[in-house]
C-alpha positions as a Markdown table, in Angstrom:
| # | Residue | x | y | z |
|---|---|---|---|---|
| 1 | Met | 85.5 | 65.0 | 172.4 |
| 2 | Ala | 86.7 | 62.5 | 175.0 |
| 3 | Lys | 90.2 | 63.8 | 174.7 |
| 4 | Leu | 89.0 | 67.4 | 175.4 |
| 5 | Ile | 87.1 | 66.3 | 178.4 |
| 6 | Phe | 90.0 | 64.3 | 179.7 |
| 7 | Phe | 92.4 | 67.3 | 179.1 |
| 8 | Leu | 90.1 | 69.7 | 180.9 |
| 9 | Ala | 89.7 | 67.3 | 183.9 |
| 10 | Val | 93.5 | 66.9 | 184.2 |
| 11 | Gln | 93.9 | 70.8 | 184.1 |
| 12 | Ile | 91.3 | 71.2 | 186.8 |
| 13 | Ile | 92.9 | 68.6 | 189.0 |
| 14 | Phe | 96.3 | 70.2 | 188.4 |
| 15 | Leu | 95.1 | 73.7 | 189.2 |
| 16 | Ala | 93.4 | 72.5 | 192.4 |
| 17 | Ala | 96.6 | 70.8 | 193.5 |
| 18 | Val | 98.8 | 73.8 | 192.8 |
| 19 | Ser | 96.4 | 76.3 | 194.4 |
| 20 | Ser | 96.0 | 74.3 | 197.6 |
| 21 | Ala | 99.7 | 73.2 | 198.0 |
| 22 | Gly | 101.1 | 74.9 | 201.1 |
| 23 | Asp | 98.2 | 77.2 | 201.5 |
| 24 | Asp | 97.1 | 76.9 | 205.1 |
| 25 | Gly | 95.3 | 80.3 | 205.0 |
| 26 | Glu | 97.7 | 81.9 | 207.5 |
| 27 | Asp | 100.4 | 83.3 | 205.3 |
| 28 | Phe | 98.5 | 86.5 | 204.4 |
| 29 | Ala | 99.3 | 88.4 | 207.6 |
| 30 | Arg | 102.2 | 88.6 | 210.0 |
| 31 | Thr | 103.3 | 90.7 | 212.9 |
| 32 | Ile | 106.0 | 93.3 | 212.2 |
| 33 | Asp | 108.2 | 95.5 | 214.3 |
| 34 | Arg | 106.6 | 98.9 | 214.9 |
| 35 | Lys | 110.0 | 100.6 | 214.3 |
| 36 | Ile | 109.9 | 99.6 | 210.7 |
| 37 | Leu | 106.9 | 102.0 | 210.1 |
| 38 | Gly | 108.2 | 104.7 | 212.5 |
| 39 | Leu | 105.6 | 103.9 | 215.1 |
| 40 | His | 108.1 | 103.9 | 218.0 |
| 41 | Lys | 108.3 | 107.7 | 217.8 |
| 42 | Lys | 106.2 | 110.0 | 220.0 |
| 43 | Glu | 102.9 | 111.1 | 218.5 |
| 44 | Lys | 102.5 | 114.7 | 217.5 |
| 45 | Leu | 99.3 | 116.8 | 217.7 |
| 46 | Thr | 99.1 | 119.3 | 214.8 |
| 47 | His | 96.4 | 122.0 | 214.5 |
| 48 | Phe | 95.8 | 123.9 | 211.4 |
| 49 | Lys | 93.0 | 126.0 | 209.9 |
| 50 | Val | 92.0 | 126.0 | 206.2 |
| 51 | Tyr | 89.2 | 127.5 | 204.2 |
| 52 | Trp | 87.2 | 125.2 | 201.9 |
| 53 | His | 85.7 | 126.9 | 198.8 |
| 54 | Asp | 82.7 | 125.0 | 197.4 |
| 55 | Ile | 81.9 | 126.7 | 194.1 |
| 56 | Leu | 78.8 | 125.4 | 192.3 |
| 57 | Ser | 78.3 | 128.5 | 190.0 |
| 58 | Gly | 80.1 | 130.0 | 187.1 |
| 59 | Pro | 81.9 | 128.5 | 184.1 |
| 60 | Lys | 84.3 | 126.4 | 186.2 |
| 61 | Pro | 82.5 | 125.1 | 189.3 |
| 62 | Ser | 84.6 | 123.0 | 191.7 |
| 63 | Ser | 81.5 | 121.0 | 192.8 |
| 64 | Ile | 79.3 | 119.0 | 190.4 |
| 65 | Arg | 76.1 | 117.3 | 191.2 |
| 66 | Ile | 76.3 | 113.7 | 189.9 |
| 67 | Lys | 73.0 | 112.5 | 191.2 |
| 68 | Pro | 70.0 | 114.6 | 192.0 |
| 69 | Pro | 68.0 | 114.1 | 195.2 |
| 70 | Val | 64.9 | 112.0 | 195.3 |
| 71 | Thr | 61.7 | 113.6 | 194.0 |
| 72 | Asn | 60.0 | 116.0 | 196.5 |
| 73 | Ser | 63.0 | 115.9 | 198.9 |
| 74 | Thr | 63.4 | 119.1 | 201.0 |
| 75 | Ser | 66.7 | 117.9 | 202.5 |
| 76 | Tyr | 68.8 | 116.9 | 199.4 |
| 77 | Phe | 68.2 | 113.2 | 200.4 |
| 78 | Gly | 69.8 | 110.8 | 197.9 |
| 79 | Gly | 71.7 | 113.6 | 196.1 |
| 80 | Val | 75.4 | 113.2 | 195.5 |
| 81 | Thr | 77.9 | 115.9 | 194.7 |
| 82 | Met | 81.6 | 115.4 | 193.8 |
| 83 | Phe | 84.1 | 118.2 | 194.5 |
| 84 | Asp | 87.7 | 119.3 | 194.0 |
| 85 | Asn | 87.6 | 122.4 | 196.1 |
| 86 | Ala | 90.4 | 124.9 | 196.8 |
| 87 | Leu | 91.8 | 124.9 | 200.4 |
| 88 | Thr | 93.2 | 128.4 | 201.2 |
| 89 | Gly | 94.9 | 130.0 | 204.2 |
| 90 | Lys | 92.3 | 132.8 | 204.5 |
| 91 | Val | 88.6 | 133.3 | 203.7 |
| 92 | Gln | 89.4 | 135.0 | 200.4 |
| 93 | Ile | 89.6 | 132.6 | 197.5 |
| 94 | Asn | 92.6 | 134.4 | 196.1 |
| 95 | Ser | 94.6 | 133.9 | 199.3 |
| 96 | Thr | 97.4 | 131.3 | 199.5 |
| 97 | Leu | 96.4 | 128.0 | 198.0 |
| 98 | Leu | 97.4 | 125.3 | 200.5 |
| 99 | Gly | 95.9 | 122.3 | 198.6 |
| 100 | Gln | 92.7 | 120.7 | 197.4 |
| 101 | Ala | 89.7 | 119.0 | 199.2 |
| 102 | Gln | 88.7 | 116.1 | 197.0 |
| 103 | Gly | 85.7 | 114.0 | 197.7 |
| 104 | Phe | 81.9 | 113.9 | 197.8 |
| 105 | Tyr | 78.9 | 114.8 | 199.9 |
| 106 | Ala | 75.7 | 112.9 | 199.8 |
| 107 | Gly | 72.3 | 113.8 | 201.2 |
| 108 | Ala | 71.9 | 111.2 | 204.0 |
| 109 | Ala | 69.0 | 112.4 | 206.0 |
| 110 | Gln | 65.3 | 112.5 | 205.0 |
| 111 | Lys | 64.1 | 115.1 | 207.5 |
| 112 | Glu | 67.1 | 117.4 | 208.0 |
| 113 | Phe | 69.8 | 118.9 | 205.9 |
| 114 | Ser | 72.6 | 116.6 | 206.7 |
| 115 | Phe | 75.3 | 115.1 | 204.5 |
| 116 | Leu | 77.6 | 112.1 | 204.6 |
| 117 | Val | 81.0 | 113.6 | 203.7 |
| 118 | Gly | 84.1 | 111.7 | 202.5 |
| 119 | Met | 87.1 | 113.7 | 201.5 |
| 120 | Asn | 90.8 | 114.0 | 201.4 |
| 121 | Phe | 92.7 | 117.2 | 202.1 |
| 122 | Ala | 95.6 | 117.0 | 199.7 |
| 123 | Phe | 98.3 | 119.5 | 200.7 |
| 124 | Lys | 100.4 | 121.1 | 197.9 |
| 125 | Thr | 102.6 | 123.6 | 199.7 |
| 126 | Gly | 105.2 | 123.9 | 202.4 |
| 127 | Lys | 106.1 | 121.3 | 205.0 |
| 128 | Tyr | 103.0 | 119.2 | 204.3 |
| 129 | Asn | 103.3 | 119.1 | 200.5 |
| 130 | Gly | 102.3 | 115.7 | 199.2 |
| 131 | Ser | 100.6 | 114.7 | 202.5 |
| 132 | Thr | 96.9 | 114.1 | 203.0 |
| 133 | Ile | 94.3 | 113.6 | 205.7 |
| 134 | Thr | 91.1 | 111.7 | 205.2 |
| 135 | Ile | 87.8 | 112.9 | 206.7 |
| 136 | Leu | 84.7 | 110.7 | 206.8 |
| 137 | Gly | 81.6 | 111.6 | 208.7 |
| 138 | Arg | 78.2 | 113.3 | 209.2 |
| 139 | Asn | 77.8 | 117.0 | 208.4 |
| 140 | Pro | 74.6 | 118.6 | 209.6 |
| 141 | Val | 75.3 | 121.7 | 207.5 |
| 142 | Leu | 72.8 | 124.0 | 209.3 |
| 143 | Ser | 74.5 | 123.6 | 212.6 |
| 144 | Lys | 76.9 | 126.3 | 213.6 |
| 145 | Val | 79.8 | 123.9 | 214.4 |
| 146 | Arg | 80.0 | 120.4 | 212.9 |
| 147 | Glu | 82.5 | 117.8 | 214.0 |
| 148 | Met | 83.8 | 115.1 | 211.8 |
| 149 | Pro | 86.5 | 112.4 | 212.4 |
| 150 | Ile | 89.8 | 112.2 | 210.7 |
| 151 | Val | 90.1 | 108.5 | 209.8 |
| 152 | Gly | 93.6 | 108.4 | 208.2 |
| 153 | Gly | 96.3 | 110.1 | 206.3 |
| 154 | Ser | 99.4 | 109.8 | 204.2 |
| 155 | Gly | 102.9 | 111.3 | 204.0 |
| 156 | Leu | 103.6 | 113.3 | 207.2 |
| 157 | Phe | 100.1 | 112.3 | 208.3 |
| 158 | Arg | 100.6 | 108.6 | 208.0 |
| 159 | Phe | 98.5 | 106.8 | 210.7 |
| 160 | Ala | 96.6 | 110.0 | 211.4 |
| 161 | Arg | 93.5 | 110.3 | 213.5 |
| 162 | Gly | 91.7 | 113.2 | 215.0 |
| 163 | Tyr | 88.8 | 115.4 | 214.2 |
| 164 | Val | 87.8 | 118.6 | 212.3 |
| 165 | Glu | 85.4 | 121.4 | 213.3 |
| 166 | Ala | 83.6 | 122.9 | 210.3 |
| 167 | Arg | 82.1 | 126.4 | 210.5 |
| 168 | Thr | 80.3 | 128.0 | 207.5 |
| 169 | Lys | 81.7 | 131.5 | 206.9 |
| 170 | Leu | 79.8 | 132.3 | 203.7 |
| 171 | Leu | 76.8 | 130.8 | 202.1 |
| 172 | Asn | 75.2 | 132.2 | 198.9 |
| 173 | Leu | 71.6 | 131.0 | 199.0 |
| 174 | Lys | 71.1 | 132.0 | 195.3 |
| 175 | Asn | 73.8 | 129.8 | 193.8 |
| 176 | Gly | 74.9 | 127.5 | 196.6 |
| 177 | Asp | 78.5 | 128.7 | 196.8 |
| 178 | Ala | 80.0 | 128.3 | 200.2 |
| 179 | Ile | 83.1 | 129.0 | 202.2 |
| 180 | Val | 83.7 | 126.8 | 205.2 |
| 181 | Glu | 86.4 | 127.1 | 207.8 |
| 182 | Tyr | 87.9 | 123.7 | 208.9 |
| 183 | Ser | 89.8 | 123.7 | 212.1 |
| 184 | Cys | 91.8 | 120.4 | 212.1 |
| 185 | Tyr | 93.3 | 118.5 | 215.1 |
| 186 | Val | 95.5 | 115.7 | 213.8 |
| 187 | Leu | 97.4 | 113.1 | 215.9 |
| 188 | His | 100.2 | 111.5 | 213.8 |
| 189 | Tyr | 103.8 | 110.2 | 214.0 |
């Protein structure tokens, strides 16, 4: 037993010495040249409009409630829905598929119908194929126009920032299906 304790003590001392050797806590970050990431180029402002199809009904819904709202909530407070919604070029769902909106919305207000929305627009066609923008913000869904920030992106939208304006074009009150127009203003390199 004494040999085991001695062996473990030696191992602990050895690991402590190895893990602290040369670690002054300052090697995790460094300054790099902006040109390496293409940040020396002039920023572009891109505007595009897409239609977001939130389908809760039918045999293949694109939105699924994963947590119901709290009991007696009239605002969906506490409810969480995940989605993988089609993004199209026109209001009709059978128009050109431009990509997918993948994310969640959660009831975040107790006294009004307002969501916290986090989603990626993942583009799958044309010039922006493989690129994404990330949107994270408050969506008071009963307002005519809702503005949410673009907090990042990838591909051609790397280092993106900007905002989107959301306008509901169709809302089926019986089944919850909705079509929302997203007008996107993206600053990127």
